[in-house]
mmCIF file of C-alpha atoms in Angstrom:
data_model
loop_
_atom_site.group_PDB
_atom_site.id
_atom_site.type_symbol
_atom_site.label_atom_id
_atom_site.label_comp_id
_atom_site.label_asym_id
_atom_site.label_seq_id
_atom_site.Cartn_x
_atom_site.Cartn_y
_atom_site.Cartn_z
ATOM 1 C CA UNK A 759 -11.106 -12.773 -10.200
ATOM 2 C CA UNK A 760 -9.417 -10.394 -7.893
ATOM 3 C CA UNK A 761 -8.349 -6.990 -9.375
ATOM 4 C CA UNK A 762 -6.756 -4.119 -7.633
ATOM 5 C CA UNK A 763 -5.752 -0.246 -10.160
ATOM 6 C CA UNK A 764 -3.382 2.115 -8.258
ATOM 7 C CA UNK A 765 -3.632 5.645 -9.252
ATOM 8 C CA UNK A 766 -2.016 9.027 -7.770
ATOM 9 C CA UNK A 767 1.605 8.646 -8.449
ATOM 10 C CA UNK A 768 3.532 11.330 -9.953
ATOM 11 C CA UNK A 769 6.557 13.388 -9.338
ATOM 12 C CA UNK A 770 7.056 15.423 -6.331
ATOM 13 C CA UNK A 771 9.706 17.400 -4.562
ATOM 14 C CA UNK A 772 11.052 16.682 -1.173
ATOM 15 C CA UNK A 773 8.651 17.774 1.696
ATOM 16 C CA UNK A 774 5.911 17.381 -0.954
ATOM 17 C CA UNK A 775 2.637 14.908 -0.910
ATOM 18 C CA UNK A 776 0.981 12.451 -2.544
ATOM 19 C CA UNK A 777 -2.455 10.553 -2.020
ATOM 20 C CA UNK A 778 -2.662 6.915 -3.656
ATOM 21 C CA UNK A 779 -5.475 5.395 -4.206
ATOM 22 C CA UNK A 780 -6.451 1.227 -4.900
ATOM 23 C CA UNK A 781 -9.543 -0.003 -6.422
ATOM 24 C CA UNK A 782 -10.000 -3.581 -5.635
ATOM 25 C CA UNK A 783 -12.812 -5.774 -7.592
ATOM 26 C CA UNK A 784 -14.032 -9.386 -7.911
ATOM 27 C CA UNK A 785 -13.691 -10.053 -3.729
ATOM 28 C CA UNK A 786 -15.979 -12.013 -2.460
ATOM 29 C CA UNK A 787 -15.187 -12.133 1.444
ATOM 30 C CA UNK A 788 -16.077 -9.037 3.918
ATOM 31 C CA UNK A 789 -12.642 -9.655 5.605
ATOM 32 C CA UNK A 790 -9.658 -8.810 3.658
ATOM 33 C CA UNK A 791 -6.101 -7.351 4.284
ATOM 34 C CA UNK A 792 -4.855 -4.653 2.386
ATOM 35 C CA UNK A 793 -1.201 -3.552 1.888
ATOM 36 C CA UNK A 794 1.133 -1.287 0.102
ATOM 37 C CA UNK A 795 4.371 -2.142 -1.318
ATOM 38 C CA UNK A 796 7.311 -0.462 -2.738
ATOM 39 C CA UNK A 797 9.957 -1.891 -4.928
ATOM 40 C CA UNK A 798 13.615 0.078 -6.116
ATOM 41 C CA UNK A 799 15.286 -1.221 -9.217
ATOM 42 C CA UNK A 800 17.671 -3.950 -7.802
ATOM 43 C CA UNK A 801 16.038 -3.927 -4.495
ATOM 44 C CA UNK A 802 13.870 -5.646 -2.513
ATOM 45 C CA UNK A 803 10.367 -5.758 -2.282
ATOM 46 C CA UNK A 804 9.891 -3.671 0.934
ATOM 47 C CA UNK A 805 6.409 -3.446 2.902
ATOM 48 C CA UNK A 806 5.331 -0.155 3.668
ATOM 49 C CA UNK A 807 1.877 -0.712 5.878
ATOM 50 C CA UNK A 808 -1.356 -2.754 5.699
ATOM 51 C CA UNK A 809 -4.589 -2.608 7.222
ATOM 52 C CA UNK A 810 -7.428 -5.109 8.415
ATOM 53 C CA UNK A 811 -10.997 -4.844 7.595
ATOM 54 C CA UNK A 812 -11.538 -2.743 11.013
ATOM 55 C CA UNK A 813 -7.947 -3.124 12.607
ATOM 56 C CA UNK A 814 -5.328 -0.311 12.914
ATOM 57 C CA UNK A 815 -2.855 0.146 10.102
ATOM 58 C CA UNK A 816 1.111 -1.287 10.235
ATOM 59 C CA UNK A 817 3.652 1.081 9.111
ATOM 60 C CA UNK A 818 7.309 0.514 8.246
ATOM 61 C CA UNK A 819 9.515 2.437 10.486
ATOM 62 C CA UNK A 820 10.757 4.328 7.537
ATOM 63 C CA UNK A 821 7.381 5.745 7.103
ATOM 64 C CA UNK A 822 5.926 6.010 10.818
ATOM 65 C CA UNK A 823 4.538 9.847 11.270
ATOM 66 C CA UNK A 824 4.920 10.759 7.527
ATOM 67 C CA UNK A 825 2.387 8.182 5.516
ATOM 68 C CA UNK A 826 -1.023 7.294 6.576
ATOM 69 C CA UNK A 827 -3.200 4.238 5.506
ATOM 70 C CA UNK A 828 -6.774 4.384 5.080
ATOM 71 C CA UNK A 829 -9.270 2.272 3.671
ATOM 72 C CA UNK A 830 -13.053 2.717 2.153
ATOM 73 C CA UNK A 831 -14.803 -0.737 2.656
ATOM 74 C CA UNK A 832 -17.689 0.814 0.749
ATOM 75 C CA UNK A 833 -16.165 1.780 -1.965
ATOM 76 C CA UNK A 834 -13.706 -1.230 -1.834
ATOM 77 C CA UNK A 835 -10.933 1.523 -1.619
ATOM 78 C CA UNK A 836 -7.434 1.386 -0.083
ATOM 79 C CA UNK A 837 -5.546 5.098 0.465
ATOM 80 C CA UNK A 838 -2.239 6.179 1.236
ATOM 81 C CA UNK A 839 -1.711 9.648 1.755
ATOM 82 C CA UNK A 840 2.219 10.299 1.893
ATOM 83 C CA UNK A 841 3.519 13.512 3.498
ATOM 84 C CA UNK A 842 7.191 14.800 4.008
ATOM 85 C CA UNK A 843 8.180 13.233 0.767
ATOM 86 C CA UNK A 844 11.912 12.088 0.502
ATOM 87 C CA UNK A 845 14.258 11.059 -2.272
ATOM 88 C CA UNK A 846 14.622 7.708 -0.624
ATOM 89 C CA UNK A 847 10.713 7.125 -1.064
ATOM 90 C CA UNK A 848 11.186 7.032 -4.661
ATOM 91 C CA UNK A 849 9.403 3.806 -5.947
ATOM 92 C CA UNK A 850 6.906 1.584 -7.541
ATOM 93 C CA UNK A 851 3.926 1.496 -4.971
ATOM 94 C CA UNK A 852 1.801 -1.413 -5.365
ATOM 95 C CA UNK A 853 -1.528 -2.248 -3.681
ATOM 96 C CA UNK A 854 -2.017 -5.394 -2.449
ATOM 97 C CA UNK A 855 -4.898 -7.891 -0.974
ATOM 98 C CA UNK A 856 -4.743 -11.359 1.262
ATOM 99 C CA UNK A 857 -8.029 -12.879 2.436
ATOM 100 C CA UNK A 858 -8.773 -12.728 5.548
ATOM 101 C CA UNK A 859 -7.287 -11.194 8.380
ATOM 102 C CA UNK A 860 -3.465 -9.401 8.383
ATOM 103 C CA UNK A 861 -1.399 -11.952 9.954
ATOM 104 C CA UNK A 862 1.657 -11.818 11.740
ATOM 105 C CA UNK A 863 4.571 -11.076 10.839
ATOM 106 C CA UNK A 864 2.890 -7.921 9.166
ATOM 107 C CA UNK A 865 3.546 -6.586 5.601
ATOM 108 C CA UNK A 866 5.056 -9.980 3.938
ATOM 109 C CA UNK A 867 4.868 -9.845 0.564
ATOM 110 C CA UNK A 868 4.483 -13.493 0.701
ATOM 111 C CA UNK A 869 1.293 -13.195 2.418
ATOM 112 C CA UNK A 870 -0.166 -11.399 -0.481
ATOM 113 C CA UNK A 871 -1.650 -13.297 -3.295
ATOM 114 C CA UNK A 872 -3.081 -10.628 -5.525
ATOM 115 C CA UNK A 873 -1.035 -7.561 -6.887
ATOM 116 C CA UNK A 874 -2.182 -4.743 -8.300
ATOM 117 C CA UNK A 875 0.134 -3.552 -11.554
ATOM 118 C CA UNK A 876 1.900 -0.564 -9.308
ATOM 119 C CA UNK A 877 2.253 3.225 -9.848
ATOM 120 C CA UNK A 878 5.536 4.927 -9.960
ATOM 121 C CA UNK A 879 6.188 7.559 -7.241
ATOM 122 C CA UNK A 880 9.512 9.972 -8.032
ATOM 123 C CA UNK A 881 10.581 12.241 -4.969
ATOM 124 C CA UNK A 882 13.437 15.087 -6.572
ATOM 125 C CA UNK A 883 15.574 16.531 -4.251
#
């Protein structure tokens, strides 16, 4: 059974940073795609980058040059280190895994079978 923990949220002020980290467990395959998600109250669920096993990482243009996406295959480890923090960042992040490769069109949530449980992330003005 798949199984993916966020950690790192918190609160922040604007032009602040934050590192997320997501554990993922009980996957079987060497190829996976990872993603991060974020989710407003009353919003939509809005895609925010994902990587391949060895490709190059996707980014929402809302978060191009400001958030970076790693990942730790070793350690089955997915990172997002977020930089220039704004109020309109404020969200639940999730981690999430497809098998395989990232297909096109990129970051769609319906691509993504397993969720992890999400960690909040507040940006104060």
């Amino acid at each position: 059974q798949v199984q993916l923990v966020e950690s790192g949220g918190g609160s922040v002020e604007a032009g602040g940073s934050l590192r997320l980290s997501c554990v993922a467990s009980g996957i079987t395959d060497s190829r996976y795609c990872m993603g991060w998600f974020r989710r407003v109250p009353g919003k939509e669920r809005e895609g925010v980058g994902d990587i391949g096993s060895t490709g190059t990482p996707t980014y929402s243009d809302s978060v191009i040059g400001r958030f970076t996406i790693s990942r730790d295959n070793t350690k089955n480890t997915l990172y997002l280190q977020m930089n220039s923090l704004k109020p309109e960042d404020t969200a639940m992040y999730y981690c999430a895994v497809s098998i395989g490769f990232c297909y096109n069109p990129r970051m769609s949530p319906d691509a993504f079978p397993y969720w992890g449980q999400g960690t909040q992330v507040t940006v104060s003005s």
